[in-house]
mmCIF file of C-alpha atoms in Angstrom:
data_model
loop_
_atom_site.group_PDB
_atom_site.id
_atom_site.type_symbol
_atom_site.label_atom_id
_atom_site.label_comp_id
_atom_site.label_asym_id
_atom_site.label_seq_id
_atom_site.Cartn_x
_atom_site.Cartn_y
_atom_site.Cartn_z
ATOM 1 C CA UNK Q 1 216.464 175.794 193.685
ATOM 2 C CA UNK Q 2 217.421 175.268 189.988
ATOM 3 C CA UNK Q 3 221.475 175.044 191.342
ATOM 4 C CA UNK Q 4 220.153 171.954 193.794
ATOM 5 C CA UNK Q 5 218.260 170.335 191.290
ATOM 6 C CA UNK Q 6 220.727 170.142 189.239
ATOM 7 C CA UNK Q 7 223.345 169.379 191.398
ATOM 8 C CA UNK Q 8 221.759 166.383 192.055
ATOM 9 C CA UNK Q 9 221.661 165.451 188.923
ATOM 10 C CA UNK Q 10 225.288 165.409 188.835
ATOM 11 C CA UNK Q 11 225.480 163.398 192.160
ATOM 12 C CA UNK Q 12 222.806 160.594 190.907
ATOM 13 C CA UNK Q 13 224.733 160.515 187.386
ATOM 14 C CA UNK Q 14 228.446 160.068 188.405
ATOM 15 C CA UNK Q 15 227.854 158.228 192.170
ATOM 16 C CA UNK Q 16 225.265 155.883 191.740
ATOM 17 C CA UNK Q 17 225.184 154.954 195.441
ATOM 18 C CA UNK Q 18 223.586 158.105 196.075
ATOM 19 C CA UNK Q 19 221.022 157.453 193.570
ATOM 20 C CA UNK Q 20 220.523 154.108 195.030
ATOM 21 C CA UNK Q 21 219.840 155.879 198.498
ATOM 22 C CA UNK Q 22 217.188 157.982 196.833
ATOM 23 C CA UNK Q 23 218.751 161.306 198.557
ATOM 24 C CA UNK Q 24 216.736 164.557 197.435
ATOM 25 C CA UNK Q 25 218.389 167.809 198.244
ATOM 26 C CA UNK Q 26 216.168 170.154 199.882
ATOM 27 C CA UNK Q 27 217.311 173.614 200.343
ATOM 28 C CA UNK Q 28 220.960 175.287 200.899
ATOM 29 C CA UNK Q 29 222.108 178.405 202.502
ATOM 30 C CA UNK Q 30 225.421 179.740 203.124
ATOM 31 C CA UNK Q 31 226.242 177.616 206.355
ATOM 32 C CA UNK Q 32 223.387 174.704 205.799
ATOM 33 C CA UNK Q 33 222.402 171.556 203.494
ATOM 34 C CA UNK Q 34 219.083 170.081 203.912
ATOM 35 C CA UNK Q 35 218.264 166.632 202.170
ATOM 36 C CA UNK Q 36 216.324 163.824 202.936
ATOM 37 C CA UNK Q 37 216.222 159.749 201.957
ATOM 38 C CA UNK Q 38 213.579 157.606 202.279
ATOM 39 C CA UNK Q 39 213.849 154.388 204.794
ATOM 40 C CA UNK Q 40 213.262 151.826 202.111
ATOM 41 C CA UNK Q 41 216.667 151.860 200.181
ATOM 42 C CA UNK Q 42 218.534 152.147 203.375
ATOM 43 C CA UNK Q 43 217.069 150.092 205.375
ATOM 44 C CA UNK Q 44 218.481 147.182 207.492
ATOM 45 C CA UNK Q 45 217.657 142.882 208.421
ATOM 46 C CA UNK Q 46 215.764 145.022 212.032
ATOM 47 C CA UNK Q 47 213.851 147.291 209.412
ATOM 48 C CA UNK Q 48 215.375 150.514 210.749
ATOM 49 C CA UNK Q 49 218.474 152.579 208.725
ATOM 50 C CA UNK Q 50 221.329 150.919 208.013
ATOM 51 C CA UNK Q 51 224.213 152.361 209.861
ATOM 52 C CA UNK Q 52 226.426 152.812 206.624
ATOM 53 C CA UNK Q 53 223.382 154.901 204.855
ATOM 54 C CA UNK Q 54 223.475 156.995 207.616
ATOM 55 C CA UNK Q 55 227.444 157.271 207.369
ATOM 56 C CA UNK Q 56 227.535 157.482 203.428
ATOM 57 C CA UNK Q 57 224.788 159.920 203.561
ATOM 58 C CA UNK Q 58 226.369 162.352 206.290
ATOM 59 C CA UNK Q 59 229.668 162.509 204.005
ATOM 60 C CA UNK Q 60 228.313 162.891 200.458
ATOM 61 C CA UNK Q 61 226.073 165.907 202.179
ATOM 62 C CA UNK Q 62 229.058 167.888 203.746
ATOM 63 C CA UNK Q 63 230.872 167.443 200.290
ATOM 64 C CA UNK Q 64 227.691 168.940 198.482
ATOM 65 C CA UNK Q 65 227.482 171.502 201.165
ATOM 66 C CA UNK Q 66 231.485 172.960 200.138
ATOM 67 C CA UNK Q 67 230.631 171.951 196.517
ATOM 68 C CA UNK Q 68 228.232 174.068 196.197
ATOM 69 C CA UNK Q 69 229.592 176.700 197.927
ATOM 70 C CA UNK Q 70 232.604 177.146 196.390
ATOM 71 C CA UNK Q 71 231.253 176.681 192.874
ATOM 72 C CA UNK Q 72 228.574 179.684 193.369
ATOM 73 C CA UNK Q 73 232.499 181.181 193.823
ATOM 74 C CA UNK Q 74 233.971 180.081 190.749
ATOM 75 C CA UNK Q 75 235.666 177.244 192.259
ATOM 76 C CA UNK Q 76 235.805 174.090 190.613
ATOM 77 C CA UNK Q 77 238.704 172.894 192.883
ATOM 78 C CA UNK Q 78 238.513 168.924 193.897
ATOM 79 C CA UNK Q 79 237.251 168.216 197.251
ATOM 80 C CA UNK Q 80 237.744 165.168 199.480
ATOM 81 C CA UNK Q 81 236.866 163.985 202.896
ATOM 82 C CA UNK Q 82 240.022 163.256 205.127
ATOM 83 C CA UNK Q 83 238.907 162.061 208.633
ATOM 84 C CA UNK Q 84 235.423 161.776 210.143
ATOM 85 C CA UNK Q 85 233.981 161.010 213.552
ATOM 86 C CA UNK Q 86 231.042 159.461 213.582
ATOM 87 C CA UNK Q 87 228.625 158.929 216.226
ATOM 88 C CA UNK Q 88 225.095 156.765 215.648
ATOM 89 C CA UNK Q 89 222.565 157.261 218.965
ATOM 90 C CA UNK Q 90 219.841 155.620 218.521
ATOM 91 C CA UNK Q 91 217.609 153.286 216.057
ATOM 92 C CA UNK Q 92 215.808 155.296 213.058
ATOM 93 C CA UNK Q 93 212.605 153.533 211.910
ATOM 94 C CA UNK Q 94 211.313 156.208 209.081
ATOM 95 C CA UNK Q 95 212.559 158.121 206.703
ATOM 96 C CA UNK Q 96 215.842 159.963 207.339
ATOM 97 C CA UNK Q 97 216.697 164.244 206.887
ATOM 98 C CA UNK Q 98 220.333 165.065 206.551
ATOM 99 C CA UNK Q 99 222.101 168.095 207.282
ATOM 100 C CA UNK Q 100 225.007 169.501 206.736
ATOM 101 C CA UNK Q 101 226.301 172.671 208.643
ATOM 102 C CA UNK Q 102 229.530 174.141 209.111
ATOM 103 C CA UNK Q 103 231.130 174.796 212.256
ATOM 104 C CA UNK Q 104 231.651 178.264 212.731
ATOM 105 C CA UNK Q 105 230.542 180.347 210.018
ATOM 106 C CA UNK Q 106 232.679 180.055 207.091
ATOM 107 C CA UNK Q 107 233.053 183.173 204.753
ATOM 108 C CA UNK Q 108 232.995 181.696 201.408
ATOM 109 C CA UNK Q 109 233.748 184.910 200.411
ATOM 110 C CA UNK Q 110 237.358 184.343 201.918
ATOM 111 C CA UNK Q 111 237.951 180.868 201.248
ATOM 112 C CA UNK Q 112 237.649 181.245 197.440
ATOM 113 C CA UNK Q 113 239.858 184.203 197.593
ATOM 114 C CA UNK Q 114 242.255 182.387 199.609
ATOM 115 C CA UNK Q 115 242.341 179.257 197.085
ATOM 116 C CA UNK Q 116 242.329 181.773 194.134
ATOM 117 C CA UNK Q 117 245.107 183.676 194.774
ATOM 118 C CA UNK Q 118 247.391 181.599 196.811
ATOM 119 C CA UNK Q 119 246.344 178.260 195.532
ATOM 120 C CA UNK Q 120 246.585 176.431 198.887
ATOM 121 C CA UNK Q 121 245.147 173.049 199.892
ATOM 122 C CA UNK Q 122 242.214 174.092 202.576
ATOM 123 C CA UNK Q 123 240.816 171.720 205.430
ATOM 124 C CA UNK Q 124 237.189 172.775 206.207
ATOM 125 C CA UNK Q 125 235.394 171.105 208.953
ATOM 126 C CA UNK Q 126 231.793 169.809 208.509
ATOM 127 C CA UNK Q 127 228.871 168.860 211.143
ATOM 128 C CA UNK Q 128 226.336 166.035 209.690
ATOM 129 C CA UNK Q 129 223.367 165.032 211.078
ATOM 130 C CA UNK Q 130 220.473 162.538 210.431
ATOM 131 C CA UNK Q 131 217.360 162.749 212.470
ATOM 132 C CA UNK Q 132 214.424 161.461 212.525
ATOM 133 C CA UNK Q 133 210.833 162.577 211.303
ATOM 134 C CA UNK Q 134 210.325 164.064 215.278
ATOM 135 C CA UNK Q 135 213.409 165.712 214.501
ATOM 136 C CA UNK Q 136 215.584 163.674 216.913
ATOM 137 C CA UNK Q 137 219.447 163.203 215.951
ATOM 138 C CA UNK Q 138 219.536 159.466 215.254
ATOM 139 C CA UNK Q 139 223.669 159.867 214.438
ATOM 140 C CA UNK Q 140 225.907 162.751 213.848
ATOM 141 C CA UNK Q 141 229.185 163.229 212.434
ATOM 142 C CA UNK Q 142 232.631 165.396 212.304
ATOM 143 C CA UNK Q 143 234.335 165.653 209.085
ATOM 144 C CA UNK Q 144 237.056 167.211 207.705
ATOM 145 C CA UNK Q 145 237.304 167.841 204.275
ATOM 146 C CA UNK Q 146 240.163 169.270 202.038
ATOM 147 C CA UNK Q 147 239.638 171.034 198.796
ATOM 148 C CA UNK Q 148 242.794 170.193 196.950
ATOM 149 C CA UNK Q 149 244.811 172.780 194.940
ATOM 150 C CA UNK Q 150 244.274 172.713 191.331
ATOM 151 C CA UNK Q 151 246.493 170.307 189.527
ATOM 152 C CA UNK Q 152 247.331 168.719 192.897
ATOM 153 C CA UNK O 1 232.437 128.774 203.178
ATOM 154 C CA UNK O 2 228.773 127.582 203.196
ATOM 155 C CA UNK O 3 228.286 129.738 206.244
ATOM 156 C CA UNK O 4 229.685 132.959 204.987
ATOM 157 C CA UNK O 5 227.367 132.508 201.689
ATOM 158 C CA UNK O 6 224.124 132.070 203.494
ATOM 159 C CA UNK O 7 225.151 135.360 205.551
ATOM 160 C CA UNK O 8 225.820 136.981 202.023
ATOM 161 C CA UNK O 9 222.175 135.682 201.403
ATOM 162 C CA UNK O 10 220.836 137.155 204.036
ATOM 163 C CA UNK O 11 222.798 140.284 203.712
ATOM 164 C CA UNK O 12 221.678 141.137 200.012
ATOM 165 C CA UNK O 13 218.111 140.256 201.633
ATOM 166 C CA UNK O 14 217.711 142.655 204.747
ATOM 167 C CA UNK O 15 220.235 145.534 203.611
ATOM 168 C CA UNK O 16 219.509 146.960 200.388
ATOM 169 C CA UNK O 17 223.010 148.588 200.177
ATOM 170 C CA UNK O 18 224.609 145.676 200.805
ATOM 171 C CA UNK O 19 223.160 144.451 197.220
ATOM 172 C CA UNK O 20 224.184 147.502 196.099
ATOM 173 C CA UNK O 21 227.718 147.714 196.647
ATOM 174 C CA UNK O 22 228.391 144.150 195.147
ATOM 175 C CA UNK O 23 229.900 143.336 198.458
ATOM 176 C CA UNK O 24 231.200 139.638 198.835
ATOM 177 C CA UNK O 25 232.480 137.771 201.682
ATOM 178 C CA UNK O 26 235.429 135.960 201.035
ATOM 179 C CA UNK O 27 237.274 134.508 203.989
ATOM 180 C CA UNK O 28 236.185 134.008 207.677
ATOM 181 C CA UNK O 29 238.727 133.276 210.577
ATOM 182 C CA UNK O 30 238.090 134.051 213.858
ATOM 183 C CA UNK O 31 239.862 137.375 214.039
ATOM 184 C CA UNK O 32 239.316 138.347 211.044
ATOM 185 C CA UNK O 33 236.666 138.828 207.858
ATOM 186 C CA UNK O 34 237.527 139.458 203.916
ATOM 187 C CA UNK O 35 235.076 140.842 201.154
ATOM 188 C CA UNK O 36 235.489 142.384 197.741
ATOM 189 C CA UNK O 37 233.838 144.954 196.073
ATOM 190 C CA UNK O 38 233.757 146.212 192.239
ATOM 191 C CA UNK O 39 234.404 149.458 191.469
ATOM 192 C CA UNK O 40 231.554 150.297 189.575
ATOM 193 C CA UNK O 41 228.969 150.504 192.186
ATOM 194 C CA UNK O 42 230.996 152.482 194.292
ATOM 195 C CA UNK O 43 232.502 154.712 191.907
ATOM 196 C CA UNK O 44 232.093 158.872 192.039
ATOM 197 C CA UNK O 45 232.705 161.620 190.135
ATOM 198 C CA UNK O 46 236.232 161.699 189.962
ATOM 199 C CA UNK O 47 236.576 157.753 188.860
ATOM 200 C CA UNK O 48 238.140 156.764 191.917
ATOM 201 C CA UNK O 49 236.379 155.199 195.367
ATOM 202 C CA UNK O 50 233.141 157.089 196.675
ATOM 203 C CA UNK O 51 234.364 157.949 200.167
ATOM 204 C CA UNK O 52 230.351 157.063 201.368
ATOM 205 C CA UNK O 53 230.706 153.617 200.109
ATOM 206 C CA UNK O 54 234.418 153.305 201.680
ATOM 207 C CA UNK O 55 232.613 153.873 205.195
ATOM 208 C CA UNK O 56 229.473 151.928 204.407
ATOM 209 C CA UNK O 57 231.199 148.688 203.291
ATOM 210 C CA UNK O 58 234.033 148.969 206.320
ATOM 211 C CA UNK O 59 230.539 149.484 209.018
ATOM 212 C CA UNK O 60 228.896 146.195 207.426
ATOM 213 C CA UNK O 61 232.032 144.098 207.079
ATOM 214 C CA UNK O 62 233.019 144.670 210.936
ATOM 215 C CA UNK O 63 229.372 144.746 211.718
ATOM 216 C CA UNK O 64 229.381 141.146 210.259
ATOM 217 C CA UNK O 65 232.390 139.555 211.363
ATOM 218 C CA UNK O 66 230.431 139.559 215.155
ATOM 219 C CA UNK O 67 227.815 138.753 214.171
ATOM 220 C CA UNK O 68 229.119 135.396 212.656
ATOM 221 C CA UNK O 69 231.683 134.910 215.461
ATOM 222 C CA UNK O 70 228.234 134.865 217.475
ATOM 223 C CA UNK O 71 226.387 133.104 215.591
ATOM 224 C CA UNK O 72 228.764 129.787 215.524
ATOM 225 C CA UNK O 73 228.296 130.114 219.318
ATOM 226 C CA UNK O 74 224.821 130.443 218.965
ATOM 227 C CA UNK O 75 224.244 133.836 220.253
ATOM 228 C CA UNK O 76 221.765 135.534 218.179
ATOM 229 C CA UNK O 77 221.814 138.747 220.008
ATOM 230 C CA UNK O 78 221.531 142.250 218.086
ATOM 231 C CA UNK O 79 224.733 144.228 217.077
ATOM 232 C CA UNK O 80 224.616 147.568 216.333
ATOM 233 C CA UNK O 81 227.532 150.575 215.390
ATOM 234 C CA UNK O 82 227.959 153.086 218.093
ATOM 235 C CA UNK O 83 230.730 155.020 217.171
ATOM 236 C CA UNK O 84 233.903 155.297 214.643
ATOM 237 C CA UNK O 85 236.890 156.796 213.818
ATOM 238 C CA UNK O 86 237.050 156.839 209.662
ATOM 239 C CA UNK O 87 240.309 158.371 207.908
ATOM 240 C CA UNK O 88 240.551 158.101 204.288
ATOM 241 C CA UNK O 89 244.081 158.063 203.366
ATOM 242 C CA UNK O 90 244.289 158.347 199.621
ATOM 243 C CA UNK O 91 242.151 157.907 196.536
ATOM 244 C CA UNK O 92 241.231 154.516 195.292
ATOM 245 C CA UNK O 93 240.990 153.828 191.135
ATOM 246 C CA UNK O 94 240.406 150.354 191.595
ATOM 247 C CA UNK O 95 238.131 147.249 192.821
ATOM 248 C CA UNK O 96 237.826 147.263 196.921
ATOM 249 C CA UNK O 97 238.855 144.669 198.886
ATOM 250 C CA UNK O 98 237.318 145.119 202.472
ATOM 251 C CA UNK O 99 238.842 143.576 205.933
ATOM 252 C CA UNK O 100 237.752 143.880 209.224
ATOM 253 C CA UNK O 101 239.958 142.818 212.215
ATOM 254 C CA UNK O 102 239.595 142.577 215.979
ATOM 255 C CA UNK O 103 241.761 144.823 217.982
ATOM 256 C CA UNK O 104 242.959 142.367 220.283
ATOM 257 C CA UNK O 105 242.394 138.738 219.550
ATOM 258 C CA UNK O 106 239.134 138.366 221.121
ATOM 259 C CA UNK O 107 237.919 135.103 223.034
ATOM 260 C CA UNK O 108 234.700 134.351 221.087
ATOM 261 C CA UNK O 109 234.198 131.605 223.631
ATOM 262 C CA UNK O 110 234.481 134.145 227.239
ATOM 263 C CA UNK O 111 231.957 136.404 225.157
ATOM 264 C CA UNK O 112 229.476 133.953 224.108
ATOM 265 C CA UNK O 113 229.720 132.958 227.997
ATOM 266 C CA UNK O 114 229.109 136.271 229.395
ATOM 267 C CA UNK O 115 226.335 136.969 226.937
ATOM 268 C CA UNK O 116 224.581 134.033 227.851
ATOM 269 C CA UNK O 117 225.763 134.219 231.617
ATOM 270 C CA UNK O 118 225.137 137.855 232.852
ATOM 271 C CA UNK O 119 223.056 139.150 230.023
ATOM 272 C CA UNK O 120 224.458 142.239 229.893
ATOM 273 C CA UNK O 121 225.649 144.169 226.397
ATOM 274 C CA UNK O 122 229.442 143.838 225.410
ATOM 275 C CA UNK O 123 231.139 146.395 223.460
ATOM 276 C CA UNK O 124 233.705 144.858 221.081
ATOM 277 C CA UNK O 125 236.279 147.311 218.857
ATOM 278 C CA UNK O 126 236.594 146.587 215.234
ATOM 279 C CA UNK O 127 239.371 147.572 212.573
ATOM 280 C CA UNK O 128 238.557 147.682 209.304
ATOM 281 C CA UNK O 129 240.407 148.870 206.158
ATOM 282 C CA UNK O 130 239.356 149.158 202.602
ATOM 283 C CA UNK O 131 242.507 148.312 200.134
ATOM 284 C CA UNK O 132 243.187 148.786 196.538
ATOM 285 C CA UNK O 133 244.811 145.726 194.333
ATOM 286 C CA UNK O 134 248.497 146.858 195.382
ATOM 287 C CA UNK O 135 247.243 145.895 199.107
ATOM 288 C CA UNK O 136 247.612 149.642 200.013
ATOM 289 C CA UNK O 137 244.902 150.804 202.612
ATOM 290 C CA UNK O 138 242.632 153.444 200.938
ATOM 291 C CA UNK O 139 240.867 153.905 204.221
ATOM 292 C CA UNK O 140 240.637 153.005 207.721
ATOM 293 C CA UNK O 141 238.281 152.602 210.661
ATOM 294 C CA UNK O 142 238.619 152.136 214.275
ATOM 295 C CA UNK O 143 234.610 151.039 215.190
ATOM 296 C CA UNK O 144 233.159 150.750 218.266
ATOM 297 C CA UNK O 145 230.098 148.255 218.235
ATOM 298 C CA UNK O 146 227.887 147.056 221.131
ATOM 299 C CA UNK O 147 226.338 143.497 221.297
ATOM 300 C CA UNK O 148 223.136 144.318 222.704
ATOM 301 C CA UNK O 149 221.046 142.684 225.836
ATOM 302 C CA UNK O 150 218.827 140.041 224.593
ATOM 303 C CA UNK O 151 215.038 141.819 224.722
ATOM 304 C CA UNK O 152 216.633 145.410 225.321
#
């Protein structure tokens, strides 16, 4: 958990709007981010989450997701988020979990081989999701990101 | 302009985020809204625009331009974000300014009528665009929002 923890240290000392939205990063596997936010920073005027917490929240989560994956690579290459869809289904009124999951499994393993040796720009595509505390999907999103080539 | 500031009021009151980001509205016509945003708030790791507050800022600024198109007509029904299309085109190293556009000029008049007429919820498209100080569009979003049913 020490790589999380201190991964969000990073996040709440160089963006502080995710330090203003109070996000906690939970757990991580290969394919999976878990974090969570409380309701009270991201609230809204009909006291349930504000729709651009939920949107800002989805896309700094499926960065940290291929952050973290590639760096447990050796890959410090930038990332960025291109395009996203973004869906929100229904009002939130407590405190939000966020995921972030890739689409089909990704092998990491590949990826950072891939960028290594033929230092390529790579799109990876990223499912986000914030539910509620009965574990309902309140919005979703589809994102692709792109982790540059160095010195691009 | 006495209208937009009370709405800023009531913004920095009721959406914590809002606060946050430094947003300020600007300019109101009836097509169209205008805000500004510092950098600093919104920065991330690599200096340049956090892609989260990009999408948050573009969700309240179109979220907002109904709701004060309403509001003059005296509808105070809810608004909410149901779904949107978000590209982010290039990286941002500088203030925001934030715009959000109807689609097609919409008759504020024929939808305050049919609010108040039929009661039934209206979905109304939204364009927004964060831009940097050269008036080049950072991002974009196509966002569809739905004016909601009074007591649904």
């Amino acid at each position: 958990m020490t790589a999380l923890r201190s991964f969000q240290s990073f996040l709440y000392q160089h963006i502080p709007l995710v330090a203003q939205m109070k996000m906690e990063l939970l757990d991580l596997t290969t394919q999976e981010l878990l974090a969570a936010a409380p309701l009270a920073p991201n609230i809204n005027d009909k006291s349930t989450v504000f729709g651009g917490s939920s949107a800002a929240l989805m896309t700094i989560c499926g960065w940290s997701l291929i952050k973290l994956q590639l760096e447990s690579h050796g890959i410090e290459n930038d990332v960025v988020i291109h395009r996203a869809e973004t869906t929100w289904k229904q009002a939130q009124y407590d405190d939000l979990i966020i995921k972030a999951m890739t689409i089909d499994d990704v092998d990491w393993y590949e990826v950072a081989a891939t960028l290594k040796s033929k230092n390529r720009a790579k799109k990876i595509t990223i499912k986000c999701q914030v539910l509620n505390q009965k574990q309902e999907i309140c919005s979703c999103m589809s994102a692709n990101y792109v982790v540059l080539k160095l010195n691009s």
